[in-house]
CSV table of C-alpha atoms and ligand atoms in Angstrom, one decimal:
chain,number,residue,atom,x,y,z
A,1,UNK,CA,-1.9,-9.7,34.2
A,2,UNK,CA,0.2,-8.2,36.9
A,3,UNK,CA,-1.8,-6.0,37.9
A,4,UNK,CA,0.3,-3.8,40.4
A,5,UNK,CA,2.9,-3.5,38.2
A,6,UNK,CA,2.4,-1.0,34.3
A,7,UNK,CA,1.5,-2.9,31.6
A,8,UNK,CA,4.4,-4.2,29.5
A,9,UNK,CA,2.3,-4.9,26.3
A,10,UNK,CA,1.2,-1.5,26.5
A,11,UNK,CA,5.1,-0.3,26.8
A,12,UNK,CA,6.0,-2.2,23.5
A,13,UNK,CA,2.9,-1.0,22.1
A,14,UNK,CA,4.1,2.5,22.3
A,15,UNK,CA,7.9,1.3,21.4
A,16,UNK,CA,6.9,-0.1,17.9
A,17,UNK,CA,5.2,3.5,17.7
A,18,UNK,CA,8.4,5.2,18.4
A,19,UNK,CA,10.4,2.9,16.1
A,20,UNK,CA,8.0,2.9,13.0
A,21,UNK,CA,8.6,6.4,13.3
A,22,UNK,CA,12.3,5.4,12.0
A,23,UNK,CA,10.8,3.3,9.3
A,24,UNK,CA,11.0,5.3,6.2
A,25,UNK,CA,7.8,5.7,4.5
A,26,UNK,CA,5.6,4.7,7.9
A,27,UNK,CA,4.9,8.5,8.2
A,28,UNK,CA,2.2,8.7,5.6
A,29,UNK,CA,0.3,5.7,7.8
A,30,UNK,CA,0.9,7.2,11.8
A,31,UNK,CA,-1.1,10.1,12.6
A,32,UNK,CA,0.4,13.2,12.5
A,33,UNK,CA,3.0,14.1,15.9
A,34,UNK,CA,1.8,10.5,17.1
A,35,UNK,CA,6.0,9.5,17.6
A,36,UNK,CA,7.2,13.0,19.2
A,37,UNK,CA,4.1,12.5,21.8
A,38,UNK,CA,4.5,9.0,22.7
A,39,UNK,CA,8.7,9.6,23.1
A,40,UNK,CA,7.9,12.7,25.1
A,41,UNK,CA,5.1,10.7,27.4
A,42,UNK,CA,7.1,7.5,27.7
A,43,UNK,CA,10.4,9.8,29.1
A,44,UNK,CA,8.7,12.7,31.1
A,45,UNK,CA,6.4,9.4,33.0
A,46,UNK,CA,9.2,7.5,33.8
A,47,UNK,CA,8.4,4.7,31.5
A,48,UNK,CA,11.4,4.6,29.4
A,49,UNK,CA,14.4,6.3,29.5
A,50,UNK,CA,16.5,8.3,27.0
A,51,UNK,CA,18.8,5.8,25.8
A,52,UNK,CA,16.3,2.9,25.6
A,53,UNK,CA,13.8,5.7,23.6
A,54,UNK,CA,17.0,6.9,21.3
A,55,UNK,CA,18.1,3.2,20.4
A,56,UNK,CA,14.3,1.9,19.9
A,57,UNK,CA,14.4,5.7,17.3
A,58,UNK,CA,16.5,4.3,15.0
A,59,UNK,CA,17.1,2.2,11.9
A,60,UNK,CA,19.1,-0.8,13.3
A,61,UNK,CA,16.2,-1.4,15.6
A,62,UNK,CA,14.1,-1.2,13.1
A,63,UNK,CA,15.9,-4.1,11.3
A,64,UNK,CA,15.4,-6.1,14.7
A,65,UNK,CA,11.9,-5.6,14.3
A,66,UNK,CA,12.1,-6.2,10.7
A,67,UNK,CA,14.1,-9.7,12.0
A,68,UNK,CA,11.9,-11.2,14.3
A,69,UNK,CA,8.4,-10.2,11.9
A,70,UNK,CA,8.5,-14.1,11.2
A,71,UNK,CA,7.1,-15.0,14.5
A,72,UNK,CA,3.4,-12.4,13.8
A,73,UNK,CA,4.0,-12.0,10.0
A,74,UNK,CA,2.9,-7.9,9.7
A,75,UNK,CA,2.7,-7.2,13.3
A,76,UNK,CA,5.5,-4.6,13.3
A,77,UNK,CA,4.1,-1.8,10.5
A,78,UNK,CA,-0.1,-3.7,11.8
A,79,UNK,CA,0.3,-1.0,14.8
A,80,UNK,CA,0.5,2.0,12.6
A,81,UNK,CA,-2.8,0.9,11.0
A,82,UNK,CA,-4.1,0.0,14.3
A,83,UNK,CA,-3.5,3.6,15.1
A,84,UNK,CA,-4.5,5.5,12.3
A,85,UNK,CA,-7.8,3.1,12.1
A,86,UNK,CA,-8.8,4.2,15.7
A,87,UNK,CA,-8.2,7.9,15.0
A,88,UNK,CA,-10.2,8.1,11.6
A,89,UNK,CA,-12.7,6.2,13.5
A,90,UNK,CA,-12.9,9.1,16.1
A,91,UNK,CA,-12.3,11.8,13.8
A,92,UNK,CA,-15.5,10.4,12.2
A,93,UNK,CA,-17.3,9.7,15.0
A,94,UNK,CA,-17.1,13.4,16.3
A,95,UNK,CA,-17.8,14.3,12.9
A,96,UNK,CA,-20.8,12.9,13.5
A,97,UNK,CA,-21.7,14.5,16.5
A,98,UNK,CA,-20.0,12.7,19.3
A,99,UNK,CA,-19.1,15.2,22.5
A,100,UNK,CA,-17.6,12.1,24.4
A,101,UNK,CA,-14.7,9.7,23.6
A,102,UNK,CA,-13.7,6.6,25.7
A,103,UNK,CA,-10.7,4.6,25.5
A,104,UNK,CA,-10.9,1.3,27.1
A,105,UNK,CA,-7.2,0.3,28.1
A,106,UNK,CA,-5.6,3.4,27.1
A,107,UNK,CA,-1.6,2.2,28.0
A,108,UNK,CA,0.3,5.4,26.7
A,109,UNK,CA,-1.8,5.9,24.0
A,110,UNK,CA,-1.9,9.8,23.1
A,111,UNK,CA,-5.0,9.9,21.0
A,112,UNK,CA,-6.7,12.0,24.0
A,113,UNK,CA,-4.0,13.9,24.9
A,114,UNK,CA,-3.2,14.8,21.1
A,115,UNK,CA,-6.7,15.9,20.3
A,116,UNK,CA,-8.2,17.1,23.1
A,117,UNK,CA,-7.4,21.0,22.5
A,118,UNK,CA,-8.4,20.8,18.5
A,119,UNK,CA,-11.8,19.1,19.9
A,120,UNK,CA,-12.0,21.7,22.5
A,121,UNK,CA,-16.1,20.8,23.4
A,122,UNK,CA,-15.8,17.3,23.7
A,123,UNK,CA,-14.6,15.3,26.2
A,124,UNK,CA,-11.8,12.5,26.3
A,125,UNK,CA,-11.8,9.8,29.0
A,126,UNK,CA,-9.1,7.4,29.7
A,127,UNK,CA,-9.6,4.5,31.6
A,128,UNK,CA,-6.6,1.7,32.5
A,129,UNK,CA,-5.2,-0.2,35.5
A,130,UNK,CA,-4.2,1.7,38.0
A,131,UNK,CA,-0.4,0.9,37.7
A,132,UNK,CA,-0.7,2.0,34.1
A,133,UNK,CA,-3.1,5.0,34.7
A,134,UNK,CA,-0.8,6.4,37.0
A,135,UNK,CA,2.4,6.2,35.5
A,136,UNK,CA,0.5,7.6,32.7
A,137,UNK,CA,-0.9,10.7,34.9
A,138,UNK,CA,2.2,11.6,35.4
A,139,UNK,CA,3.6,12.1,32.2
A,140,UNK,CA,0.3,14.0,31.3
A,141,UNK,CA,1.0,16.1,34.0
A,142,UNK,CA,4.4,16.8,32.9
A,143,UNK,CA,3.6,17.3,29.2
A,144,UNK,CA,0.4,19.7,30.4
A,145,UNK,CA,-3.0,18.2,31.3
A,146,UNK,CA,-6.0,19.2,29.2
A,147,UNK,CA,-9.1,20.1,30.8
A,148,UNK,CA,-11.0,18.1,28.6
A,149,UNK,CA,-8.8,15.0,29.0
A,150,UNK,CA,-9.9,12.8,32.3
A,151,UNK,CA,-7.6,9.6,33.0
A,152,UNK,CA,-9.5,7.0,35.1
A,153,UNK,CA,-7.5,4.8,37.1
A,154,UNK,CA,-9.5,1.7,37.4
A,155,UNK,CA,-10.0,-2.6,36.7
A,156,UNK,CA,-12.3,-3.1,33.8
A,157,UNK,CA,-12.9,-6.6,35.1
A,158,UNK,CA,-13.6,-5.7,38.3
A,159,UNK,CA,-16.1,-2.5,38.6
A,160,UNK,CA,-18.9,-1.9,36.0
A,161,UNK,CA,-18.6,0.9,33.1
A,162,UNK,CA,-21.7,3.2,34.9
A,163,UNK,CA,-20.4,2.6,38.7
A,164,UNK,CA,-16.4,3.8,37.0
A,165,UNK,CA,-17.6,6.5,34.8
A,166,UNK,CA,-20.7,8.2,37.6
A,167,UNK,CA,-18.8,9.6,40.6
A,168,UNK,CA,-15.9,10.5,39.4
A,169,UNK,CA,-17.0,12.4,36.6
A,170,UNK,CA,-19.5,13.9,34.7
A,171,UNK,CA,-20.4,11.7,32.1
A,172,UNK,CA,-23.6,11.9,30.2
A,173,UNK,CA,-25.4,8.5,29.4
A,174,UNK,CA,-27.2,9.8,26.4
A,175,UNK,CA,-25.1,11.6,24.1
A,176,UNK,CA,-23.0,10.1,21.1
A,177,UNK,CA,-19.8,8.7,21.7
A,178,UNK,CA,-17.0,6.6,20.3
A,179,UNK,CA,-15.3,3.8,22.4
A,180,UNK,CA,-11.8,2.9,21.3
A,181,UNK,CA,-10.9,-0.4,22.7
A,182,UNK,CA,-7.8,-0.7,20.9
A,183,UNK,CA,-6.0,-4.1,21.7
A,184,UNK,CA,-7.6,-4.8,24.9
A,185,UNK,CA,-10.3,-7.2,24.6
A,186,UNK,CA,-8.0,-10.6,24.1
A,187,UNK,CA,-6.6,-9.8,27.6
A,188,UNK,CA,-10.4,-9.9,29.3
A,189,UNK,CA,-12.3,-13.4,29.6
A,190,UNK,CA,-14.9,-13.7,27.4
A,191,UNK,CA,-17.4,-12.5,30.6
A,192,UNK,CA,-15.6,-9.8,30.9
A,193,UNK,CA,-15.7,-8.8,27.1
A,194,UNK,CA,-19.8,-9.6,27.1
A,195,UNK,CA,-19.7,-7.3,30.0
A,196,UNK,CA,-18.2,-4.6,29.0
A,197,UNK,CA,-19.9,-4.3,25.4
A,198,UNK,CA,-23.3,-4.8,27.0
A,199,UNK,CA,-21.7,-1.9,29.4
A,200,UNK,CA,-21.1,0.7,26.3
A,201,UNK,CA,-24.1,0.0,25.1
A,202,UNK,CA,-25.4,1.5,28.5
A,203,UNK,CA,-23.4,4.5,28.9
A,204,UNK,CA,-24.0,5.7,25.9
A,205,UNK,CA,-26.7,8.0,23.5
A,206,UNK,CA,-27.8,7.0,20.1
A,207,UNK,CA,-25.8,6.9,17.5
A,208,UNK,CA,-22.7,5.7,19.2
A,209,UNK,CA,-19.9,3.9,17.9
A,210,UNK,CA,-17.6,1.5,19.0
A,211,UNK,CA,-14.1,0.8,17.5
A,212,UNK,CA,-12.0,-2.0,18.5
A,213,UNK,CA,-9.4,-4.4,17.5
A,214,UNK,CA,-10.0,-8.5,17.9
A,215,UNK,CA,-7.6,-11.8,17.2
A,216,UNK,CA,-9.7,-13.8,15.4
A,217,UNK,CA,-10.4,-17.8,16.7
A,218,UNK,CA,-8.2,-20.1,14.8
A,219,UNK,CA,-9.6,-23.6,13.9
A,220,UNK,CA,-7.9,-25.3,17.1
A,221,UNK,CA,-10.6,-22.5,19.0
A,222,UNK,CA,-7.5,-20.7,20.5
A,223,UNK,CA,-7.0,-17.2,19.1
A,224,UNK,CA,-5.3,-17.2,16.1
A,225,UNK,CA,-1.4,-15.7,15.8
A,226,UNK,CA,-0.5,-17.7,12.3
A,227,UNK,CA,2.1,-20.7,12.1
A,228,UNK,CA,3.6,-19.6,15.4
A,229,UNK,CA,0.4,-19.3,17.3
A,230,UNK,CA,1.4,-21.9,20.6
A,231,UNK,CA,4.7,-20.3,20.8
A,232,UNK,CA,3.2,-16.7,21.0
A,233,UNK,CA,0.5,-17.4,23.0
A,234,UNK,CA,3.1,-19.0,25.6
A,235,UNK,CA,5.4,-15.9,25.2
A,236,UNK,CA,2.3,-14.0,26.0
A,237,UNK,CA,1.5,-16.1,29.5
A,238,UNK,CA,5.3,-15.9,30.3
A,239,UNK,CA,4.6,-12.0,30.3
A,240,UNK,CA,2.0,-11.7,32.7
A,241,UNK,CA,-0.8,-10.8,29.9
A,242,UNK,CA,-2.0,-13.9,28.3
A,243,UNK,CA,-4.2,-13.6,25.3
A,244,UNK,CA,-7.4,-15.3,26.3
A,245,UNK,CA,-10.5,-14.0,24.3
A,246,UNK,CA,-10.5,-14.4,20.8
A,247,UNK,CA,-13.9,-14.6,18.1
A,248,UNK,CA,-14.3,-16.2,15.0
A,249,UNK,CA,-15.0,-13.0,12.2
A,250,UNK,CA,-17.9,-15.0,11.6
A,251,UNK,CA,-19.7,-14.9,14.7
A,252,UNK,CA,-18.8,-11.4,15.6
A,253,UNK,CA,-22.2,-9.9,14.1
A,254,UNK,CA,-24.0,-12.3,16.7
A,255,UNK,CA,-21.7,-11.3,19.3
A,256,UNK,CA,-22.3,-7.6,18.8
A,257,UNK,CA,-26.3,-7.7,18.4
A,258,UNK,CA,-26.3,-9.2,21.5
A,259,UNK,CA,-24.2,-6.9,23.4
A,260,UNK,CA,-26.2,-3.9,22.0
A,261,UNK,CA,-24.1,-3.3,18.8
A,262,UNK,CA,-24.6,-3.9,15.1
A,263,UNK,CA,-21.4,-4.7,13.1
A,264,UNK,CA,-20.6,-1.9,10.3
A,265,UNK,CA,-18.7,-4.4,7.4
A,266,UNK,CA,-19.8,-1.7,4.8
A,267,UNK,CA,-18.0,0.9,6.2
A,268,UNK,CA,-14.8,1.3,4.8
A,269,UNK,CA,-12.2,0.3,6.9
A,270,UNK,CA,-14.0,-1.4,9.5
A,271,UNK,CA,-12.4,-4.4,8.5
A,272,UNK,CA,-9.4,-5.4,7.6
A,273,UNK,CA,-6.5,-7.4,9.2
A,274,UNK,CA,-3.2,-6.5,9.6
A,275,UNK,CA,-0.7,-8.8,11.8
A,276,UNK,CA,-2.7,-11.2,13.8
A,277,UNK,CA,-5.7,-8.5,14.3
A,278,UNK,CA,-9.0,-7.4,12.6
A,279,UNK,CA,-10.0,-3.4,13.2
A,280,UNK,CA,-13.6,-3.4,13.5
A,281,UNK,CA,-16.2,-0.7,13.7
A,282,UNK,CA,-19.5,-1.0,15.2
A,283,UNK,CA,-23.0,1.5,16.1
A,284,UNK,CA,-25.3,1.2,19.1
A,285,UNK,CA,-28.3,-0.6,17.8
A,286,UNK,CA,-31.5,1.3,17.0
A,287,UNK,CA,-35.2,0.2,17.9
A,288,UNK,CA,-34.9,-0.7,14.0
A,289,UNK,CA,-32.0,-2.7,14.3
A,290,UNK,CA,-33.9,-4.4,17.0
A,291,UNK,CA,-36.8,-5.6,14.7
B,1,SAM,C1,-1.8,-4.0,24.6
B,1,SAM,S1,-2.0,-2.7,25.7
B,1,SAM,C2,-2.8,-1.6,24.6
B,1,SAM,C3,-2.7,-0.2,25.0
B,1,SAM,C4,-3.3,0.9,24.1
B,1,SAM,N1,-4.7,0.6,23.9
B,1,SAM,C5,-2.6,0.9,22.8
B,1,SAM,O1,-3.0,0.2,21.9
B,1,SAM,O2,-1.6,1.7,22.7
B,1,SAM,C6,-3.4,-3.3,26.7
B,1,SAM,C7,-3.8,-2.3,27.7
B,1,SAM,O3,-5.1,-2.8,28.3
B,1,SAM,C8,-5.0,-2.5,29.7
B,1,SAM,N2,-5.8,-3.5,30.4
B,1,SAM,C9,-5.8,-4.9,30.2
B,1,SAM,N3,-6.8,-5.4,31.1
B,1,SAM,C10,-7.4,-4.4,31.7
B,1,SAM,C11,-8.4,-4.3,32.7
B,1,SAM,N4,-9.0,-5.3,33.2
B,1,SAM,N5,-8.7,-3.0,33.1
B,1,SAM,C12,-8.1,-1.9,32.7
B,1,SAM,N6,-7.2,-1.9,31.7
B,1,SAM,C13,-6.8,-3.1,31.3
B,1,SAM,C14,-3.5,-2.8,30.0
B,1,SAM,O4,-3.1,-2.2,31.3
B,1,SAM,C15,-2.8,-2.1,28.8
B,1,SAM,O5,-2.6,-0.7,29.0
């Protein structure tokens, strides 16, 4: 990706956001003020101005959405899952006793920011690309920081989980926590995804969980985007943030016991498709897990 530059998938990310929240009936999927804070964060940071934030609030642009859903059949309404599946999934994991929550290649997500002060003893890190992190920062500054909120300005690919998370800030390796990685890991090589897996697994107590979204491997071994797969996967080159990792649903048990994880398919939720992803929940493995 251009890596000096903010993310642009993480910009049109948060633009579906605000223009499902002109989609009648899409309210009962988002999470609750999920539109007003990503329309507040994406103005007061600098990332999108009024007009382009009023036009993508509306109902025409919803039809140009609507238009163009041909080319990732589902993809426009998938990221209102995608959002609500990653919040139940934290909502649950501090249910369950997690004090620390980690979201891998936040963009302008406002999961954090949103439920930092109802979650007032656990802690919310952020970590992104610098150019992204710090566009972000601003905004968060603008709209009030949280003093449970940290936003971590850093390359995934280049510096490991314990060496990003240590001096900065005070994170404690053995307490429960929930990773979101919420449409990152098909931008990192597969290395990099092995990595950073085996990397939670690390940094974090028993009892963990990790939530993430995947593209599944298509039959041709490239990641799967339906009937229009080469022309999205060139459309997604052409931006500077090609899709590169991808995992056949089949494998993905392997993939996780390996990295320190154990897939959760009985949980409900943990994994369905919408659009051209799966949502996928998994636990640190236990010494039983193990045997
Ligand atoms: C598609 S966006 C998703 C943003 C956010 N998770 C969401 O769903 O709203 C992908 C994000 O991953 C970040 N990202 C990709 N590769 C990264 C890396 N190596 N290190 C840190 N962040 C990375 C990008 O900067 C971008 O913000």
């Amino acid at each position: 990706m251009i890596k000096d530059k903010p993310s642009r998938t993480a910009y049109k990310v948060a633009m579906n956001i605000v223009t499902l929240g002109a989609k009648p009936g899409m309210d009962m999927v988002l999470p609750p003020d999920i539109v007003q804070t990503t329309k507040e964060l994406l103005l007061v940071s600098g990332a999108a101005g009024a007009k382009t934030i009023k036009w993508s609030d509306s109902p025409k642009m919803v039809s140009v959405y609507e238009a163009f859903d041909w080319m990732l059949p589902g993809q426009f309404e998938a990221f209102a899952h995608r959002k609500a599946f990653c919040e139940q999934q934290v909502r649950a994991g501090i249910g369950a006793g997690a004090t620390q929550i980690l979201i891998l290649g936040a963009g302008y997500d406002t999961l954090g920011w949103r439920l930092a002060p109802e979650f007032s003893d656990v802690k919310f890190f952020e970590i992104d690309h610098p150019a992204t992190a710090c566009l972000k920062a601003k905004g968060i500054d603008a709209m009030g920081s949280r003093d449970n909120l940290i936003l971590i300005a850093e390359d995934l690919g280049k510096k490991k989980l314990v060496d990003t998370l240590k001096p900065k800030v005070l994170w404690d390796k053995n307490s429960r926590i929930v990773v979101v990685a919420e449409g990152l890991v098909m931008y990192l090589s597969s290395k990099a995804v092995r990595d950073l897996f085996n990397q939670c697994a690390v940094i974090s107590g028993a009892g963990s969980r990790l939530a993430f979204s995947y593209i599944p491997t298509g039959v041709d071994g490239r990641p799967d985007a339906g009937r229009w797969t080469g022309l999205m996967l060139w459309l997604q080159k052409m931006s500077g943030e090609p899709w590169i990792w991808s995992i056949k649903p089949e494998e993905l048990g392997k993939f996780l016991e390996e990295t320190g994880w154990a897939i959760t398919p009985t949980l409900q939720g943990t994994t369905n498709k919408h659009g051209v992803e799966f949502y996928t929940l998994a636990k640190k493995r236990t010494c039983r897990d193990k045997k």
